[in-house]
CSV table of C-alpha atoms in Angstrom, one decimal:
chain,number,residue,atom,x,y,z
A,1046,PRO,CA,-15.0,25.1,5.8
A,1047,PRO,CA,-12.8,23.5,3.1
A,1048,PRO,CA,-10.6,25.8,1.0
A,1049,THR,CA,-12.3,27.0,-2.2
A,1050,ALA,CA,-10.4,27.5,-5.7
A,1051,PRO,CA,-10.5,31.2,-7.1
A,1052,PRO,CA,-12.9,31.2,-10.2
A,1053,ALA,CA,-11.2,30.1,-13.3
A,1054,PRO,CA,-11.3,31.9,-16.6
A,1055,ALA,CA,-13.9,31.1,-19.0
A,1056,GLY,CA,-13.4,27.6,-21.0
A,1057,GLN,CA,-10.6,26.7,-18.3
A,1058,PRO,CA,-10.7,23.9,-15.8
A,1059,ALA,CA,-10.7,25.1,-11.9
A,1060,THR,CA,-7.5,25.6,-10.2
A,1061,PRO,CA,-7.0,22.6,-7.8
A,1062,VAL,CA,-6.8,23.3,-4.1
A,1063,ALA,CA,-5.5,21.0,-1.3
A,1064,GLY,CA,-8.1,20.0,1.0
A,1065,ASP,CA,-11.4,20.8,-1.2
A,1066,ALA,CA,-13.0,17.3,-0.6
A,1067,THR,CA,-15.6,16.8,1.8
A,1068,GLY,CA,-14.9,16.1,5.5
A,1069,TRP,CA,-15.1,17.6,8.9
A,1070,SER,CA,-11.1,18.4,9.3
A,1071,MET,CA,-8.7,18.8,7.0
A,1072,GLU,CA,-7.0,15.5,7.6
A,1073,GLU,CA,-10.3,13.9,6.5
A,1074,ARG,CA,-10.8,16.2,3.4
A,1075,LEU,CA,-7.1,15.4,2.3
A,1076,TYR,CA,-7.9,11.8,2.7
A,1077,ASN,CA,-11.1,11.8,0.4
A,1078,GLN,CA,-9.2,14.0,-2.0
A,1079,VAL,CA,-6.6,11.4,-2.5
A,1080,TRP,CA,-9.2,8.7,-3.1
A,1081,GLY,CA,-11.0,10.9,-5.2
A,1082,MET,CA,-7.9,11.2,-7.3
A,1083,PHE,CA,-7.3,7.7,-7.3
A,1084,GLU,CA,-11.0,6.9,-8.7
A,1085,ASP,CA,-10.8,9.8,-11.0
A,1086,LEU,CA,-7.0,8.3,-12.7
A,1087,ALA,CA,-9.0,4.7,-12.6
A,1088,ARG,CA,-12.0,5.9,-14.5
A,1089,THR,CA,-10.0,8.1,-17.1
A,1090,ALA,CA,-7.4,5.2,-17.7
A,1091,ALA,CA,-10.5,3.0,-18.4
A,1092,ALA,CA,-12.1,5.4,-20.6
A,1093,TYR,CA,-9.0,5.6,-22.8
A,1094,ARG,CA,-8.6,2.0,-22.9
A,1095,SER,CA,-12.1,1.5,-23.9
A,1096,ALA,CA,-11.9,3.9,-26.5
A,1097,VAL,CA,-8.6,2.6,-28.0
A,1098,ASP,CA,-10.2,-1.0,-28.0
A,1099,PHE,CA,-13.3,0.4,-29.7
A,1100,ALA,CA,-11.3,1.8,-32.4
A,1101,ASP,CA,-9.2,-1.3,-32.8
A,1102,SER,CA,-12.3,-3.6,-33.1
A,1103,ARG,CA,-14.1,-1.2,-35.4
A,1104,ARG,CA,-10.9,-1.3,-37.9
A,1105,GLU,CA,-10.6,-5.1,-37.7
A,1106,LYS,CA,-14.6,-5.1,-38.7
A,1107,GLU,CA,-13.9,-2.8,-41.5
A,1108,LEU,CA,-11.0,-4.7,-42.8
A,1109,ASP,CA,-12.6,-8.1,-42.4
A,1110,GLN,CA,-15.3,-6.5,-44.8
A,1111,VAL,CA,-12.8,-5.4,-47.1
A,1112,LEU,CA,-11.0,-8.8,-47.4
A,1113,SER,CA,-14.3,-10.6,-47.6
A,1114,ASP,CA,-15.5,-8.5,-50.6
A,1115,PRO,CA,-14.1,-9.8,-53.9
A,1116,ARG,CA,-15.1,-6.6,-55.6
A,1117,ALA,CA,-12.8,-4.7,-53.2
A,1118,ARG,CA,-9.8,-6.6,-54.9
A,1119,ILE,CA,-10.6,-4.9,-58.3
A,1120,GLY,CA,-8.5,-2.1,-59.0
A,1121,GLY,CA,-7.7,0.3,-56.2
A,1122,GLN,CA,-10.9,0.1,-54.1
A,1123,GLY,CA,-9.5,-2.6,-51.5
A,1124,ASP,CA,-6.4,-0.2,-50.8
A,1125,ALA,CA,-8.7,2.9,-50.3
A,1126,ALA,CA,-10.8,1.2,-48.0
A,1127,ARG,CA,-7.9,0.0,-46.0
A,1128,ASP,CA,-6.5,3.5,-45.7
A,1129,ALA,CA,-9.9,4.8,-44.7
A,1130,ALA,CA,-10.0,2.4,-42.2
A,1131,HIS,CA,-6.6,3.0,-40.7
A,1132,ASP,CA,-7.6,7.0,-40.9
A,1133,LYS,CA,-10.7,6.4,-38.8
A,1134,TYR,CA,-8.9,4.4,-36.2
A,1135,ALA,CA,-6.0,7.0,-35.9
A,1136,ARG,CA,-8.7,9.8,-35.5
A,1137,LEU,CA,-10.5,7.8,-32.8
A,1138,VAL,CA,-7.1,7.0,-31.0
A,1139,ASP,CA,-6.2,10.6,-31.2
A,1140,GLN,CA,-9.5,11.8,-29.6
A,1141,ALA,CA,-8.9,9.5,-26.8
A,1142,THR,CA,-5.2,10.3,-26.4
A,1143,GLN,CA,-6.3,14.1,-26.1
A,1144,ALA,CA,-9.0,13.4,-23.6
A,1145,LEU,CA,-6.5,11.2,-21.5
A,1146,ASP,CA,-3.9,14.1,-21.5
A,1147,ARG,CA,-6.3,16.6,-20.5
A,1148,ASP,CA,-7.2,14.7,-17.8
A,1149,LEU,CA,-4.1,13.7,-16.6
A,1150,ALA,CA,-2.8,17.6,-16.8
A,1151,GLN,CA,-5.5,18.1,-14.2
A,1152,LEU,CA,-5.0,15.4,-12.2
A,1153,THR,CA,-1.0,15.9,-12.1
A,1154,ALA,CA,-1.8,19.7,-11.3
A,1155,GLU,CA,-4.1,18.5,-8.5
A,1156,ALA,CA,-1.3,16.4,-7.1
A,1157,GLU,CA,1.2,19.0,-7.2
A,1158,VAL,CA,-0.9,20.9,-4.8
A,1159,VAL,CA,-2.0,18.0,-2.5
A,1160,GLU,CA,1.4,16.3,-2.0
A,1161,PRO,CA,3.0,19.4,-0.2
A,1162,ALA,CA,-0.2,19.7,1.8
A,1163,LEU,CA,-0.3,16.0,3.3
A,1164,PRO,CA,0.5,15.3,7.1
A,1165,PRO,CA,3.4,13.1,8.1
A,1166,ALA,CA,1.2,10.3,8.4
A,1167,TYR,CA,0.1,10.7,4.4
A,1168,ALA,CA,3.4,12.2,3.6
A,1169,GLY,CA,6.5,10.3,1.5
A,1170,TRP,CA,9.5,10.3,3.9
A,1171,ASP,CA,11.0,12.6,1.3
A,1172,SER,CA,8.5,15.2,2.3
A,1173,PRO,CA,9.9,18.4,4.3
A,1174,VAL,CA,7.0,17.8,6.8
A,1175,TRP,CA,8.5,15.3,8.3
A,1176,HIS,CA,11.5,17.6,9.5
A,1177,GLY,CA,8.8,19.4,11.6
A,1178,TYR,CA,7.5,15.9,13.1
A,1179,ARG,CA,6.0,15.8,16.4
A,1180,VAL,CA,4.6,12.7,18.2
A,1181,PRO,CA,0.6,13.0,17.8
A,1182,MET,CA,-2.1,13.2,20.6
A,1183,GLU,CA,-4.7,11.7,18.4
A,1184,LEU,CA,-4.7,8.6,15.8
A,1185,PRO,CA,-4.6,9.7,12.1
A,1186,MET,CA,-7.4,8.3,9.8
A,1187,ALA,CA,-5.0,6.3,7.7
A,1188,LEU,CA,-1.2,5.8,7.0
A,1189,ARG,CA,0.6,5.8,3.7
A,1190,ILE,CA,2.5,2.7,2.7
A,1191,GLY,CA,3.3,3.6,-0.9
A,1192,ASP,CA,2.5,4.9,-4.1
A,1193,LEU,CA,0.3,3.7,-7.2
A,1194,GLN,CA,0.5,4.5,-10.6
A,1195,LEU,CA,-0.8,3.1,-13.9
A,1196,PRO,CA,1.2,2.7,-17.4
A,1197,GLU,CA,-0.8,5.5,-19.1
A,1198,ALA,CA,0.6,7.9,-16.7
A,1199,PRO,CA,4.1,6.7,-14.9
A,1200,GLN,CA,4.8,10.3,-13.8
A,1201,LEU,CA,1.6,10.6,-11.7
A,1202,ARG,CA,1.7,8.6,-8.6
A,1203,ILE,CA,-1.2,8.5,-5.9
A,1204,PRO,CA,-0.3,7.6,-2.3
A,1205,MET,CA,-1.8,4.5,-1.0
A,1206,LEU,CA,-3.5,4.9,2.1
A,1207,VAL,CA,-4.6,2.2,4.3
A,1208,ARG,CA,-7.3,3.0,7.2
A,1209,LEU,CA,-6.3,3.0,10.9
A,1210,PRO,CA,-6.4,1.0,13.2
A,1211,LEU,CA,-5.5,-1.6,10.8
A,1212,GLU,CA,-7.9,-4.2,9.6
A,1213,ARG,CA,-5.5,-6.6,8.2
A,1214,GLY,CA,-1.7,-7.4,8.2
A,1215,PHE,CA,0.8,-7.0,5.6
A,1216,TRP,CA,2.7,-9.6,3.7
A,1217,ILE,CA,5.8,-8.2,2.3
A,1218,ASP,CA,6.7,-10.7,-0.5
A,1219,SER,CA,10.4,-11.1,-0.6
A,1220,ALA,CA,10.2,-13.6,-3.7
A,1221,GLY,CA,12.1,-12.7,-6.8
A,1222,SER,CA,9.0,-12.3,-8.9
A,1223,GLY,CA,8.2,-9.2,-6.9
A,1224,SER,CA,10.2,-7.2,-9.4
A,1225,SER,CA,7.8,-6.4,-12.5
A,1226,ASP,CA,10.9,-5.6,-14.7
A,1227,GLY,CA,13.3,-8.2,-13.3
A,1228,ALA,CA,15.6,-5.7,-11.9
A,1229,PHE,CA,16.1,-7.6,-8.9
A,1230,GLY,CA,17.4,-11.1,-9.4
A,1231,ASP,CA,19.4,-11.4,-6.4
A,1232,ASP,CA,17.5,-13.4,-3.7
A,1233,HIS,CA,19.5,-12.0,-0.7
A,1234,GLU,CA,19.2,-8.5,-2.1
A,1235,LEU,CA,15.7,-8.7,-2.2
A,1236,ARG,CA,15.2,-10.3,1.5
A,1237,HIS,CA,17.2,-7.3,2.8
A,1238,LEU,CA,15.0,-4.8,0.9
A,1239,ALA,CA,11.9,-6.8,2.0
A,1240,MET,CA,13.0,-6.4,5.5
A,1241,THR,CA,14.1,-2.6,4.8
A,1242,THR,CA,10.5,-2.1,3.8
A,1243,ALA,CA,9.0,-4.0,7.0
A,1244,VAL,CA,11.2,-1.3,9.2
A,1245,ALA,CA,10.0,1.6,7.2
A,1246,HIS,CA,6.4,0.8,7.5
A,1247,ALA,CA,6.7,-0.2,11.2
A,1248,ALA,CA,8.6,3.1,11.9
A,1249,ARG,CA,5.6,5.0,10.5
A,1250,LEU,CA,3.3,3.2,12.5
A,1251,LEU,CA,5.1,4.0,15.6
A,1252,ALA,CA,5.3,7.7,14.6
A,1253,ALA,CA,1.7,7.7,13.7
A,1254,HIS,CA,0.5,6.7,17.1
A,1255,PRO,CA,0.4,8.7,20.1
A,1256,ALA,CA,3.1,7.6,22.8
A,1257,GLY,CA,2.6,4.5,24.5
A,1258,GLU,CA,-0.4,3.1,22.2
A,1259,PHE,CA,1.8,1.1,19.7
A,1260,THR,CA,4.1,-1.6,20.5
A,1261,VAL,CA,6.5,-3.5,18.1
A,1262,HIS,CA,7.5,-7.0,18.5
A,1263,VAL,CA,9.8,-8.4,16.0
A,1264,ILE,CA,11.0,-12.1,15.4
A,1265,ASP,CA,14.2,-12.9,13.3
A,1266,PRO,CA,14.8,-16.6,13.9
A,1267,ALA,CA,18.1,-16.6,12.2
A,1268,GLY,CA,19.4,-13.3,13.0
A,1269,ALA,CA,19.6,-12.4,9.5
A,1270,ALA,CA,17.8,-8.9,9.7
A,1271,ALA,CA,20.3,-7.2,12.0
A,1272,GLN,CA,21.3,-4.5,9.6
A,1273,PRO,CA,17.8,-3.4,8.6
A,1274,LEU,CA,16.4,-3.5,12.0
A,1275,ALA,CA,19.3,-1.3,13.4
A,1276,PRO,CA,17.3,1.9,13.3
A,1277,LEU,CA,14.5,0.4,15.5
A,1278,VAL,CA,17.1,-1.2,17.7
A,1279,ARG,CA,19.3,1.6,18.2
A,1280,ALA,CA,16.4,3.8,18.9
A,1281,GLY,CA,15.1,1.6,21.8
A,1282,VAL,CA,11.1,1.5,20.4
A,1283,LEU,CA,10.7,-2.3,20.1
A,1284,ALA,CA,9.0,-3.9,23.0
A,1285,GLY,CA,12.2,-6.2,23.6
A,1286,PRO,CA,15.3,-7.4,21.4
A,1287,PRO,CA,14.2,-9.3,18.3
A,1288,ALA,CA,13.6,-12.8,19.0
A,1289,VAL,CA,16.0,-15.6,17.6
A,1290,GLY,CA,16.0,-19.4,17.4
A,1291,ALA,CA,12.9,-21.5,18.1
A,1292,ALA,CA,12.7,-20.6,21.9
A,1293,GLY,CA,12.3,-16.8,20.9
A,1294,VAL,CA,9.6,-17.6,18.5
A,1295,ALA,CA,7.7,-19.6,20.9
A,1296,ASP,CA,8.1,-17.1,23.6
A,1297,VAL,CA,6.7,-14.0,21.5
A,1298,LEU,CA,4.0,-16.1,19.8
A,1299,GLY,CA,2.9,-17.5,23.2
A,1300,ARG,CA,2.6,-14.0,24.8
A,1301,LEU,CA,0.7,-12.7,21.8
A,1302,THR,CA,-1.6,-15.5,21.8
A,1303,GLN,CA,-2.3,-15.2,25.4
A,1304,ARG,CA,-3.1,-11.5,25.0
A,1305,VAL,CA,-5.6,-12.1,22.4
A,1306,ASP,CA,-7.2,-14.8,24.4
A,1307,LEU,CA,-7.7,-12.4,27.3
A,1308,VAL,CA,-8.9,-9.5,25.3
A,1309,GLN,CA,-11.2,-11.5,23.7
A,1310,MET,CA,-12.6,-13.3,26.8
A,1311,ALA,CA,-12.9,-9.9,28.2
A,1312,VAL,CA,-14.7,-8.1,25.4
A,1313,ARG,CA,-17.1,-10.9,24.5
A,1314,GLY,CA,-17.8,-11.3,28.3
A,1315,GLY,CA,-18.8,-7.6,28.5
A,1316,ALA,CA,-16.1,-7.1,31.0
A,1317,ALA,CA,-13.2,-5.3,29.2
A,1318,ASP,CA,-12.4,-3.5,32.6
A,1319,SER,CA,-11.4,-6.8,34.0
A,1320,LEU,CA,-8.2,-7.2,32.5
A,1321,PRO,CA,-5.3,-7.6,34.9
A,1322,PRO,CA,-3.7,-4.6,36.5
A,1323,GLY,CA,-0.9,-3.2,34.3
A,1324,PHE,CA,-2.4,-4.8,31.1
A,1325,ASP,CA,-1.0,-3.1,28.3
A,1326,THR,CA,-3.8,-1.9,26.1
A,1327,SER,CA,-1.6,-0.6,23.2
A,1328,GLN,CA,-2.0,-1.7,19.7
A,1329,GLN,CA,0.5,-4.6,19.1
A,1330,LEU,CA,2.4,-5.2,15.8
A,1331,LEU,CA,4.4,-8.4,15.4
A,1332,VAL,CA,7.1,-8.4,12.5
A,1333,VAL,CA,8.3,-11.6,11.4
A,1334,ASN,CA,11.3,-12.0,9.2
A,1335,ASP,CA,12.0,-15.0,6.8
A,1336,PHE,CA,8.9,-16.9,7.9
A,1337,PRO,CA,8.6,-20.3,8.1
A,1338,HIS,CA,12.1,-20.4,9.1
A,1339,GLY,CA,12.3,-21.4,13.0
A,1340,PHE,CA,8.6,-22.3,12.9
A,1341,ASP,CA,7.3,-25.5,13.9
A,1342,ASP,CA,3.6,-26.9,13.6
A,1343,ARG,CA,2.5,-25.2,16.9
A,1344,ALA,CA,4.1,-21.9,16.0
A,1345,VAL,CA,2.5,-21.8,12.6
A,1346,THR,CA,-1.0,-22.5,13.9
A,1347,GLN,CA,-0.1,-20.0,16.5
A,1348,LEU,CA,0.7,-17.5,13.7
A,1349,ARG,CA,-2.7,-18.3,11.8
A,1350,TYR,CA,-4.6,-17.8,15.0
A,1351,LEU,CA,-2.8,-14.1,15.3
A,1352,ALA,CA,-3.8,-13.7,11.6
A,1353,ASP,CA,-7.4,-14.7,12.1
A,1354,GLU,CA,-8.3,-13.1,15.5
A,1355,GLY,CA,-5.4,-10.8,16.2
A,1356,PRO,CA,-6.8,-7.5,14.3
A,1357,THR,CA,-10.0,-7.7,15.9
A,1358,PHE,CA,-8.4,-7.6,19.4
A,1359,GLY,CA,-5.3,-5.2,18.8
A,1360,VAL,CA,-2.5,-7.6,17.6
A,1361,HIS,CA,-1.5,-7.0,14.0
A,1362,LEU,CA,1.1,-9.1,11.6
A,1363,MET,CA,3.9,-8.1,9.1
A,1364,LEU,CA,5.0,-11.2,7.4
A,1365,VAL,CA,8.4,-10.7,5.3
A,1366,ALA,CA,8.2,-14.3,3.4
A,1367,ASP,CA,8.7,-15.6,0.2
A,1368,ARG,CA,5.5,-18.1,-0.2
A,1369,GLU,CA,7.8,-20.9,-1.9
A,1370,ASP,CA,9.6,-21.4,1.2
A,1371,ALA,CA,6.4,-22.3,3.1
A,1372,SER,CA,5.2,-24.8,0.3
A,1373,ALA,CA,5.6,-27.8,2.3
A,1374,TYR,CA,2.6,-26.5,4.3
A,1375,GLY,CA,0.5,-27.1,1.0
A,1376,PRO,CA,-2.7,-25.2,1.2
A,1377,LEU,CA,-2.7,-25.1,4.9
A,1378,LEU,CA,-1.5,-21.8,5.0
A,1379,ASP,CA,-3.7,-20.3,2.0
A,1380,PRO,CA,-6.2,-18.7,4.4
A,1381,LEU,CA,-3.1,-16.9,6.2
A,1382,TRP,CA,-1.7,-15.5,2.9
A,1383,ARG,CA,-5.6,-14.4,1.9
A,1384,SER,CA,-5.9,-12.4,5.0
A,1385,LEU,CA,-2.6,-10.5,4.8
A,1386,LEU,CA,-2.3,-7.5,2.3
A,1387,ARG,CA,0.4,-8.4,-0.1
A,1388,ILE,CA,3.1,-5.8,-1.0
A,1389,THR,CA,6.3,-5.8,-2.3
A,1390,PRO,CA,9.7,-4.4,-1.7
A,1391,VAL,CA,10.1,-3.4,-5.2
A,1392,PRO,CA,7.7,-1.8,-8.0
A,1393,ASP,CA,5.3,-4.5,-9.0
A,1394,ASP,CA,1.7,-4.3,-10.8
A,1395,HIS,CA,-0.3,-6.5,-8.4
A,1396,LEU,CA,-2.9,-4.6,-6.8
A,1397,ALA,CA,-6.4,-3.9,-8.5
A,1398,ASP,CA,-8.5,-1.0,-7.6
A,1399,PRO,CA,-12.2,-1.3,-6.2
A,1400,TRP,CA,-14.0,0.6,-9.2
A,1401,VAL,CA,-12.7,-1.0,-12.8
A,1402,GLY,CA,-10.0,-3.5,-11.6
A,1403,HIS,CA,-6.9,-2.0,-13.1
A,1404,ALA,CA,-3.3,-3.8,-12.2
A,1405,TRP,CA,-1.8,-0.9,-10.3
A,1406,THR,CA,2.1,-0.7,-10.1
A,1407,TYR,CA,2.7,-0.5,-6.2
A,1408,GLU,CA,6.0,1.1,-5.0
A,1409,PRO,CA,6.9,1.2,-1.2
A,1410,SER,CA,7.3,4.3,0.7
A,1411,LEU,CA,11.1,4.2,1.7
A,1412,VAL,CA,13.6,6.4,3.2
A,1413,PRO,CA,15.7,8.2,0.6
A,1414,PRO,CA,19.3,6.9,0.9
A,1415,GLY,CA,21.6,8.8,2.9
A,1416,SER,CA,18.5,10.7,4.6
A,1417,GLN,CA,18.4,11.2,8.6
A,1418,VAL,CA,15.0,11.4,9.0
A,1419,LEU,CA,14.2,7.9,10.1
A,1420,GLY,CA,16.5,8.3,13.0
A,1421,GLN,CA,15.2,11.9,13.9
A,1422,VAL,CA,11.4,10.5,13.8
A,1423,LEU,CA,12.6,7.4,15.7
A,1424,ALA,CA,14.3,9.4,18.5
A,1425,GLN,CA,11.2,11.5,19.1
A,1426,VAL,CA,9.0,8.5,19.3
A,1427,ALA,CA,11.5,7.2,21.9
A,1428,GLU,CA,11.7,10.2,24.0
A,1429,ALA,CA,8.0,10.5,24.0
A,1430,ARG,CA,7.7,6.9,25.2
A,1431,ARG,CA,10.1,7.7,28.0
A,1432,THR,CA,8.1,10.5,29.5
A,1433,TRP,CA,4.7,9.1,28.8
A,1434,ARG,CA,2.9,8.2,32.0
A,1435,PRO,CA,0.1,5.8,31.6
């Protein structure tokens, strides 16, 4: 049974408890609780914005009535009416602010008990839970890829969880416009940070899967991402060395395209057990740096095919790219960009919630500077892969 909060004193809100949402397991209850917090914050902010908009429109209406009445210009009637309109506006906004502060205090208290209780797949890289990490025996429900926040509550961060297995790939936007505050103007620095973000997400995906059930391929045509990729390469958790040059691009794309074709034919033919002996049935992730550098027309067509058909048959994309670099292809690549979930290497307010459509600021989940946790986790993943037998 889910944990229950102790009875609250009369007139006081209930004390929040981690895992008190519905669900068959603690993991599912925490997942539902995080989504509940996400929805609660969206609706709380919507109520506040609606109340302020109403107060503003009411004040404007009353001021317009004062200005349109010639009698109000005589004596001090106009000034008194304007003061009354401003007073009403201030009272309404104050009431809305009090309600917002009350709801935010309750959500903040809930976040303070939920965050420490999250399992590794849901936890930030700075969580102590990673220091006790063990390679899981089962796939978790979801994976954390960052945090979400609204301007009304910059201190309150909601974990952004995506369900597993992945239903769509990721596009990590390395464009300069990715920074909402313009703090990152260096194109090279943004590209480096975008690839660092990709590595953190790929490592988390590896850590979330049981041994032998997730494989990562990397295409780095110009070899420009050697430094960000170092943790993955050093740990030996990649399917092979990062592919470089046009030949490397063609080789990796050809093998993954053939894999999707084989699985697709087997599944649609009702003969999933007829795959070749020794066929790797693990989920596959292809990380592509600096797209479309090193891609010819055939390679672009194969990548689009993987984006469309891959997720259904166990092949997923993580594209690190600036859309402007692919502008020569015009609308040809529009379906590709739409098929991927766009995330940014720096905070940016481009994600909308499914309830009221607020613009949420997304911030990626990155390893804290100087932390050794990524290397420690990848070392355990590598050791589990070495001792694993299919």
